[in-house]
Each structure stands twice: as C-alpha cells, then as structure tokens.
C-alpha cells in the first residue's frame, strides 16, 4: 500500500508534534503574536490609529503567552484572550481576523479539548463580548452596525466549528480503533476457544480408541493365560482375537493421528468414522475378552447423521469398556429404542451392588460420554443400579440440534 507525499509529511508532522508539544506550541504562539501585532497596525481608510500602542502590544503579548497553557487550561486561555481582545478593541483598534488570531486559536482548542456544554457557554460569552466591543468601538463609527457585528460573529464561529469537527473526527478514529482492538481480542479469544475445544475432542477420541482396545487386549490376554493349559484350542482363538484387537487399535490410532497431521492442502483419503454398523465387531471383541453382550432393538430403525452415528458408537464402546474393566460380571446388555426423533441407548451390566465401582461414574470415560452426548444436543446419565450393576443411558437426537458435528 502506497501513501502520497502529503500524507507522509502530515504523519511526520503529527509525530513531531506528539514528541515535542512545547516547541510546536511556542512556534504557534510566535506566529500568532506576529499576526496580532500586524493586525493592530491596520486601520480603515481615513481613520487615525490610536496614539499609544504599548498597552495593546502588552495585552496581545499576554493573550499569546496564555496560549501556552491551552492543553491543560483551555477555559482559562479563552477567558484571558477574550478579555485582552475586548480591551484592545475598546481602545480603538480595528477588529480584524489578524487581531483576533489568538482568540480564534483559543476557541479552536477549547472546542477540541472540552465537552459540548463548555463550548457553547464559553463560545457564546466570547462572541457576545467581542461583538459588543466592535459595535461600540470608535474605530468603526462610520461603518454600518450590521457590518460591525457580522464580522466578529463569523470569524469566532469558524474556529468553534473547526474544533468541533476535529474533536468528532478524533472520537470517530478512537472508536474505530477501539472496535478494531475489540475485534482482534475477540478473534484471539475465539481462536483460543477453538484450540481448547479441539484439544478436548482429540483427547476424547484418543481416550475412546486407546482405552477400549487396551482394556479388551488386557482382558483377552488374561483369559488366554488362564486357559493356556486347560483349553489350548480356545486359547489359540483368543490370541487370534487379541491380534485383531491390537491391529484395530493401531488402525484407529493411525487414522486419528493422520487426521491431526493432515494439512488443508493434503487430500489423502481418511478411514471412515466408526458407527453403529461396527457394533457386531465390537460385540465380538468383547466376547473374546469373556464378556457376553446381548443387543436388542425396539422400534423402527431410523437413519442417523454421521455425527450422531459416531457419538452413539463411541458411547456404547466406552460403556462396554467400563464393563470390561470395572464390572464383576460376564454379561452386558445393550438396548436401542427408536422413539420418534430420538434414539435411546441403555448399556447395563448385572454385577452385584456391593462390588460396583464407586468411582465408575466420575472418571474421564463417563465425562467424555457426557460431553459427546451434549455436543449434539443429547443427554446422558450414568450410575449404579439399585438392583445391582451399572447403567449408562443416553438420549440422542436422530439429527444433531447444534452445528459442528464431530468426525472421527
């Protein structure tokens, strides 16, 4: 983006003014003092200038020096300049824009630095004072009253209008900058939130993959060790299933890590996200670990969206993993109920109440299941059953009620 030479010079002048405000103010005061001195020497044709101009020069000097305090005391600066200009005009000096230079500068800074009520009060008072002084000045006796009054009003309203426009422009630029800063902070906060959500999703996915397969592999290895001598043939089948379990774990882990490593430019095909279609495989792996799982379905099965399908599978998978790790039982039951626009899933085991794991409903597995259900607008409950064992029940919408379905 290129900038014009005028814009560059303006930026440099503003930077210099911010670094050296006193030098800038002093230069303006000297220029205005010269302007006021020149204005005091002007008279109308045929009119004689005042005999003694020492008092006028002194008053103009005081008014110009007062301008050095315009940044900290803008109201006092206007009062001093208005009084000095009124006294000079009352002495018979011709009211000209050059003579009014210090007053106009003080009014401009007043309009730039103060609020609207102050601008109206001090601007009106200064205009009235100088207009009355011009109306009764001896230097303009042969000029019509209208011409004597309209001039001061115009020249004094001009810096007030310019200062007000400058103040409004600064307020607009400040508001624009504030909105830009707020938008930047919002983007950063949203980015951090998305990173946190993504980390939680990845942690939940890795937990489901690793915990489930490791629990099954551990159970299968224990069963194989127990049956190694008594039933070598069954042991061989269990070891074969153990190989399938570890292979499946490696595939899912590789797919998950591959998704994390993949960039937007890469178009490599990914393994489809698991769903309830893989439920028979899950039941078979639990059977090889010594857990008999029965599955019942009530109602007419309905198609599920990919996000709901993945969520349902992961919840059933984690619930059966908890049965494998915690429950003192060899059986589990999975029940699907299609009820209108919802899918109700219940996973129960029949372990004794006294041996139920008291912390089973408070671990990361149950937390992850609950987060998965909530992410698509569902709900989940998990806890011990009064008659014994543990139960996980969830109600999921057939189509997610929130945006952003998760994918494996």
Coordinates of C-alpha atoms in Angstrom, one line a residue:
X1 CA 0.0 0.0 0.0
X2 CA 1.5 3.3 -1.1
X3 CA 0.9 6.7 0.5
X4 CA 1.0 10.2 -1.0
X5 CA 3.9 12.6 -0.1
X6 CA 1.4 14.9 1.5
X7 CA 0.2 12.1 3.7
X8 CA 3.7 11.2 4.7
X9 CA 4.5 14.8 5.6
X10 CA 1.3 15.0 7.7
X11 CA 2.2 11.9 9.6
X12 CA 5.7 13.2 10.3
X13 CA 4.3 16.5 11.5
X14 CA 1.9 14.7 13.8
X15 CA 4.7 12.5 15.2
X16 CA 6.9 15.5 15.8
X17 CA 4.0 17.3 17.5
X18 CA 3.5 14.4 19.8
X19 CA 7.2 14.2 20.7
X20 CA 7.8 17.9 21.1
X21 CA 4.5 19.6 22.0
X22 CA 6.1 22.6 23.7
X23 CA 8.2 23.5 20.6
X24 CA 5.1 23.3 18.4
X25 CA 3.0 25.5 20.8
X26 CA 5.9 28.0 21.0
X27 CA 6.1 28.3 17.2
X28 CA 2.3 28.8 17.0
X29 CA 2.4 31.5 19.7
X30 CA 5.2 33.4 18.0
X31 CA 3.2 33.3 14.7
X32 CA 0.0 34.5 16.4
X33 CA 1.9 37.2 18.2
X34 CA 3.2 38.5 14.8
X35 CA -0.3 38.2 13.4
X36 CA -1.8 40.2 16.3
X37 CA 0.9 42.9 16.0
X38 CA 0.3 43.3 12.3
X39 CA -3.5 43.4 12.9
X40 CA -3.1 46.2 15.5
X41 CA -1.4 48.4 12.8
X42 CA -4.3 48.2 10.4
X43 CA -6.9 50.9 10.2
X44 CA -9.7 51.8 7.9
X45 CA -9.1 54.4 5.2
X46 CA -9.3 57.9 6.7
X47 CA -9.2 56.6 10.3
X48 CA -6.3 57.6 12.6
X49 CA -4.7 54.7 14.6
X50 CA -4.6 55.1 18.4
X51 CA -1.7 57.2 19.7
X52 CA -0.3 54.8 22.4
X53 CA 0.0 51.2 21.3
X54 CA 2.2 50.0 24.2
X55 CA -0.8 48.8 26.1
X56 CA -2.2 47.0 23.1
X57 CA 1.1 45.2 22.5
X58 CA 1.3 44.2 26.1
X59 CA -2.2 42.8 26.1
X60 CA -1.6 40.9 22.9
X61 CA 1.6 39.5 24.4
X62 CA -0.3 38.3 27.5
X63 CA -3.0 36.7 25.3
X64 CA -0.4 34.9 23.2
X65 CA 1.6 33.7 26.2
X66 CA -1.7 32.4 27.7
X67 CA -2.0 30.1 24.7
X68 CA 0.9 28.1 26.0
X69 CA -1.5 26.7 28.7
X70 CA -4.2 25.7 26.2
X71 CA -3.5 22.0 26.7
X72 CA -4.1 22.0 30.5
X73 CA -6.3 25.1 30.9
X74 CA -8.3 25.6 27.8
X75 CA -11.1 27.5 29.6
X76 CA -8.7 30.0 31.3
X77 CA -6.9 30.5 28.0
X78 CA -10.2 31.5 26.3
X79 CA -11.1 33.9 29.2
X80 CA -7.7 35.6 29.1
X81 CA -7.8 36.0 25.3
X82 CA -11.4 37.3 25.3
X83 CA -10.6 39.9 27.9
X84 CA -7.4 41.1 26.2
X85 CA -9.1 41.3 22.8
X86 CA -12.0 43.2 24.3
X87 CA -9.7 45.8 25.9
X88 CA -7.7 46.2 22.7
X89 CA -10.8 46.8 20.6
X90 CA -12.2 49.2 23.2
X91 CA -9.1 51.3 22.8
X92 CA -10.0 51.9 19.2
X93 CA -8.1 49.2 17.3
X94 CA -9.7 47.9 14.2
X95 CA -11.2 44.4 14.7
X96 CA -9.6 42.2 12.0
X97 CA -9.0 38.4 11.7
X98 CA -5.3 39.1 12.3
X99 CA -6.1 40.8 15.6
X100 CA -8.5 38.0 16.5
X101 CA -5.9 35.3 15.8
X102 CA -5.1 34.5 19.4
X103 CA -8.8 34.4 20.4
X104 CA -9.6 32.2 17.4
X105 CA -6.8 29.8 18.3
X106 CA -8.0 29.6 21.9
X107 CA -11.6 28.9 20.8
X108 CA -10.4 26.2 18.4
X109 CA -8.5 24.4 21.2
X110 CA -11.5 24.8 23.5
X111 CA -13.7 23.1 21.0
X112 CA -11.1 20.4 20.5
X113 CA -10.5 19.6 24.2
X114 CA -13.7 20.2 26.1
X115 CA -17.3 18.9 26.1
X116 CA -20.2 20.4 24.2
X117 CA -21.8 22.4 27.0
X118 CA -18.5 24.1 27.8
X119 CA -18.0 25.0 24.1
X120 CA -21.5 26.6 24.0
X121 CA -21.1 28.6 27.2
X122 CA -17.6 30.0 26.6
X123 CA -18.0 30.4 22.8
X124 CA -21.3 32.4 23.3
X125 CA -19.8 34.6 26.0
X126 CA -16.7 35.4 24.0
X127 CA -18.7 36.1 20.8
X128 CA -21.1 38.5 22.7
X129 CA -18.2 40.3 24.4
X130 CA -16.2 40.9 21.2
X131 CA -19.3 41.7 19.2
X132 CA -20.4 44.4 21.7
X133 CA -16.9 45.8 21.8
X134 CA -16.9 46.0 18.0
X135 CA -20.3 47.6 18.0
X136 CA -19.2 50.4 20.3
X137 CA -15.7 50.8 19.0
X138 CA -14.7 54.3 17.8
X139 CA -12.6 52.9 15.0
X140 CA -15.7 51.7 13.2
X141 CA -18.1 54.6 13.7
X142 CA -18.6 55.3 10.0
X143 CA -19.3 51.5 9.3
X144 CA -22.9 50.2 9.5
X145 CA -23.8 48.3 12.7
X146 CA -24.6 45.2 10.8
X147 CA -21.2 45.1 9.2
X148 CA -19.5 45.8 12.5
X149 CA -21.3 42.8 14.2
X150 CA -21.5 40.2 11.5
X151 CA -17.7 40.1 11.0
X152 CA -16.8 39.1 14.6
X153 CA -19.6 36.5 14.8
X154 CA -18.4 34.8 11.6
X155 CA -14.7 34.8 12.5
X156 CA -15.4 33.5 16.0
X157 CA -17.8 30.8 14.9
X158 CA -15.3 29.5 12.4
X159 CA -12.7 28.1 14.9
X160 CA -15.6 26.7 17.1
X161 CA -16.9 24.7 14.1
X162 CA -13.4 23.6 13.0
X163 CA -12.5 22.5 16.5
X164 CA -15.8 20.6 16.9
X165 CA -15.2 18.8 13.6
X166 CA -11.7 17.9 14.8
X167 CA -13.0 16.6 18.1
X168 CA -15.6 14.5 16.4
X169 CA -13.1 13.1 14.0
X170 CA -10.7 12.1 16.8
X171 CA -13.6 10.5 18.6
X172 CA -14.6 8.6 15.5
X173 CA -11.0 7.4 15.0
X174 CA -10.7 6.4 18.6
X175 CA -14.0 4.4 18.3
X176 CA -12.8 2.8 15.1
X177 CA -9.5 1.8 16.8
X178 CA -11.4 0.5 19.8
X179 CA -13.6 -1.6 17.6
X180 CA -10.6 -2.9 15.8
X181 CA -8.9 -3.8 19.1
X182 CA -12.1 -5.5 20.3
X183 CA -12.4 -7.5 17.1
X184 CA -8.7 -8.5 17.4
X185 CA -9.2 -9.6 21.0
X186 CA -12.4 -11.4 20.1
X187 CA -10.6 -13.3 17.3
X188 CA -7.8 -14.3 19.7
X189 CA -10.3 -15.5 22.3
X190 CA -12.3 -17.4 19.7
X191 CA -9.0 -19.0 18.4
X192 CA -8.0 -20.0 21.9
X193 CA -11.5 -21.4 22.5
X194 CA -11.4 -23.4 19.3
X195 CA -7.9 -24.7 20.2
X196 CA -9.3 -25.8 23.6
X197 CA -12.3 -27.4 22.1
X198 CA -10.1 -29.2 19.5
X199 CA -7.8 -30.4 22.3
X200 CA -10.7 -31.8 24.2
X201 CA -12.1 -33.5 21.1
X202 CA -8.7 -35.1 20.3
X203 CA -8.3 -36.2 24.0
X204 CA -11.8 -37.7 24.0
X205 CA -11.2 -39.5 20.7
X206 CA -7.8 -40.9 21.8
X207 CA -9.2 -42.0 25.1
X208 CA -12.0 -43.9 23.4
X209 CA -9.6 -45.6 21.0
X210 CA -6.8 -46.4 23.3
X211 CA -8.8 -47.2 26.5
X212 CA -11.2 -49.5 24.7
X213 CA -8.7 -51.6 22.8
X214 CA -6.2 -51.8 25.7
X215 CA -8.9 -52.9 28.1
X216 CA -10.0 -55.6 25.6
X217 CA -6.4 -56.7 25.0
X218 CA -5.8 -56.9 28.7
X219 CA -8.9 -59.0 29.2
X220 CA -8.1 -61.3 26.3
X221 CA -4.6 -61.8 27.4
X222 CA -5.7 -62.7 30.9
X223 CA -8.3 -65.1 29.6
X224 CA -5.7 -66.7 27.3
X225 CA -3.3 -67.1 30.2
X226 CA -6.0 -68.7 32.3
X227 CA -7.0 -71.2 29.6
X228 CA -3.5 -71.9 28.2
X229 CA -3.2 -75.3 29.7
X230 CA -6.8 -76.3 30.1
X231 CA -8.1 -75.4 26.6
X232 CA -5.3 -74.7 24.1
X233 CA -7.7 -74.5 21.2
X234 CA -9.8 -71.8 22.8
X235 CA -6.6 -70.1 23.9
X236 CA -5.5 -70.0 20.2
X237 CA -8.8 -68.4 19.2
X238 CA -8.4 -65.8 21.9
X239 CA -4.9 -65.0 20.9
X240 CA -6.1 -64.6 17.3
X241 CA -8.7 -62.2 18.5
X242 CA -6.1 -60.4 20.6
X243 CA -4.1 -59.9 17.4
X244 CA -7.2 -58.4 15.7
X245 CA -7.8 -56.1 18.7
X246 CA -4.3 -54.7 18.7
X247 CA -4.4 -54.3 14.9
X248 CA -7.7 -52.4 15.1
X249 CA -6.3 -50.2 17.8
X250 CA -3.3 -49.4 15.7
X251 CA -5.5 -48.6 12.7
X252 CA -7.8 -46.3 14.6
X253 CA -4.8 -44.6 16.3
X254 CA -3.1 -44.2 13.0
X255 CA -6.2 -42.7 11.4
X256 CA -6.6 -40.3 14.3
X257 CA -3.0 -39.1 14.3
X258 CA -3.1 -38.9 10.5
X259 CA -6.0 -36.6 10.7
X260 CA -4.1 -34.4 13.1
X261 CA -1.0 -34.3 10.8
X262 CA -3.0 -33.7 7.7
X263 CA -3.0 -30.1 6.3
X264 CA -5.7 -28.4 4.4
X265 CA -3.7 -28.9 1.2
X266 CA -3.5 -32.6 1.5
X267 CA -6.3 -34.6 0.0
X268 CA -5.3 -38.1 1.2
X269 CA -8.4 -40.3 1.9
X270 CA -9.2 -40.9 5.5
X271 CA -10.7 -44.0 7.1
X272 CA -14.5 -43.5 7.6
X273 CA -15.6 -42.6 11.1
X274 CA -16.9 -45.6 13.0
X275 CA -20.6 -46.0 13.6
X276 CA -23.2 -48.5 14.8
X277 CA -22.5 -50.6 11.7
X278 CA -19.4 -51.8 13.5
X279 CA -21.4 -52.9 16.5
X280 CA -21.1 -56.6 15.7
X281 CA -17.3 -56.2 15.6
X282 CA -17.4 -54.5 19.0
X283 CA -19.6 -57.3 20.4
X284 CA -17.3 -60.0 19.0
X285 CA -14.2 -58.3 20.6
X286 CA -16.0 -58.2 24.0
X287 CA -16.9 -61.9 23.7
X288 CA -13.2 -62.8 23.1
X289 CA -12.5 -60.9 26.4
X290 CA -15.0 -63.0 28.3
X291 CA -17.9 -60.6 28.2
X292 CA -21.2 -61.7 26.7
X293 CA -23.1 -58.8 25.1
X294 CA -26.7 -59.0 24.1
X295 CA -28.2 -56.4 21.8
X296 CA -31.9 -55.6 21.4
X297 CA -33.6 -53.0 19.3
X298 CA -37.1 -51.6 19.7
X299 CA -38.9 -49.5 17.2
X300 CA -38.2 -48.9 13.5
X301 CA -34.5 -48.2 13.0
X302 CA -34.0 -44.7 11.5
X303 CA -31.0 -43.3 9.6
X304 CA -28.6 -41.3 11.7
X305 CA -26.4 -38.4 10.7
X306 CA -22.6 -39.2 10.7
X307 CA -22.1 -37.2 14.0
X308 CA -24.9 -38.9 15.8
X309 CA -23.8 -42.3 14.5
X310 CA -20.2 -41.8 15.7
X311 CA -21.5 -40.5 19.1
X312 CA -23.7 -43.5 19.6
X313 CA -21.0 -45.9 18.7
X314 CA -18.4 -44.2 21.0
X315 CA -20.8 -44.2 23.9
X316 CA -21.6 -47.9 23.6
X317 CA -17.9 -48.6 23.1
X318 CA -16.9 -46.7 26.3
X319 CA -19.7 -48.2 28.3
X320 CA -18.7 -51.7 27.3
X321 CA -15.0 -50.8 28.1
X322 CA -16.1 -49.8 31.6
X323 CA -17.9 -53.2 32.0
X324 CA -14.7 -55.0 30.9
X325 CA -12.5 -53.0 33.3
X326 CA -14.8 -52.5 36.4
X327 CA -17.8 -54.8 36.5
X328 CA -17.7 -58.1 38.4
X329 CA -19.8 -59.8 35.8
X330 CA -19.5 -61.6 32.5
X331 CA -22.7 -60.3 30.8
X332 CA -23.8 -56.9 29.5
X333 CA -26.9 -55.8 27.7
X334 CA -27.2 -53.0 25.0
X335 CA -30.7 -51.7 24.3
X336 CA -31.7 -49.4 21.4
X337 CA -35.1 -47.7 21.4
X338 CA -36.1 -45.6 18.4
X339 CA -38.6 -43.2 19.9
X340 CA -39.9 -40.6 17.4
X341 CA -37.0 -38.2 16.7
X342 CA -34.7 -39.6 19.4
X343 CA -32.5 -42.7 19.9
X344 CA -32.5 -44.1 23.4
X345 CA -29.5 -46.2 24.3
X346 CA -29.1 -48.2 27.5
X347 CA -26.0 -50.2 28.4
X348 CA -26.3 -52.3 31.6
X349 CA -24.4 -55.0 33.4
X350 CA -25.6 -57.3 36.2
X351 CA -22.8 -57.0 38.7
X352 CA -23.6 -57.1 42.4
X353 CA -24.3 -53.8 44.2
X354 CA -21.6 -54.3 46.7
X355 CA -18.9 -54.7 44.1
X356 CA -19.9 -51.9 41.8
X357 CA -17.0 -49.4 41.3
X358 CA -18.0 -46.3 43.4
X359 CA -15.9 -44.1 41.1
X360 CA -17.1 -45.5 37.8
X361 CA -19.5 -42.6 37.2
X362 CA -16.9 -39.9 37.8
X363 CA -14.0 -40.9 35.6
X364 CA -12.8 -39.4 32.3
X365 CA -14.7 -42.1 30.4
X366 CA -18.1 -41.1 31.7
X367 CA -17.1 -37.4 31.4
X368 CA -16.2 -38.0 27.7
X369 CA -19.5 -39.8 27.0
X370 CA -21.5 -37.0 28.6
X371 CA -19.6 -34.4 26.6
X372 CA -20.2 -36.3 23.4
X373 CA -23.9 -36.5 24.1
X374 CA -24.2 -32.8 24.9
X375 CA -22.2 -31.8 21.8
X376 CA -25.1 -33.0 19.6
X377 CA -27.9 -31.9 21.8
X378 CA -28.4 -35.1 23.7
X379 CA -28.1 -36.1 27.4
X380 CA -26.5 -38.9 29.3
X381 CA -26.8 -40.4 32.8
X382 CA -24.5 -43.0 34.4
X383 CA -24.6 -44.6 37.8
X384 CA -25.1 -47.8 39.8
X385 CA -28.5 -49.6 39.6
X386 CA -30.4 -50.3 42.8
X387 CA -30.8 -54.0 41.8
X388 CA -27.0 -54.2 41.1
X389 CA -24.6 -53.4 38.4
X390 CA -24.0 -50.2 36.5
X391 CA -26.1 -48.5 33.9
X392 CA -25.4 -45.9 31.2
X393 CA -28.4 -44.4 29.5
X394 CA -28.4 -41.7 26.8
X395 CA -31.0 -39.9 24.6
X396 CA -29.6 -38.7 21.3
X397 CA -31.5 -36.8 18.6
X398 CA -31.5 -38.6 15.2
X399 CA -30.3 -35.3 13.7
X400 CA -27.9 -33.1 15.8
X401 CA -29.5 -30.0 17.2
X402 CA -26.3 -28.0 17.2
X403 CA -23.9 -27.2 14.4
X404 CA -20.5 -28.7 14.1
X405 CA -20.8 -32.4 14.0
X406 CA -17.8 -34.3 15.1
X407 CA -16.0 -36.6 12.8
X408 CA -13.6 -39.4 13.7

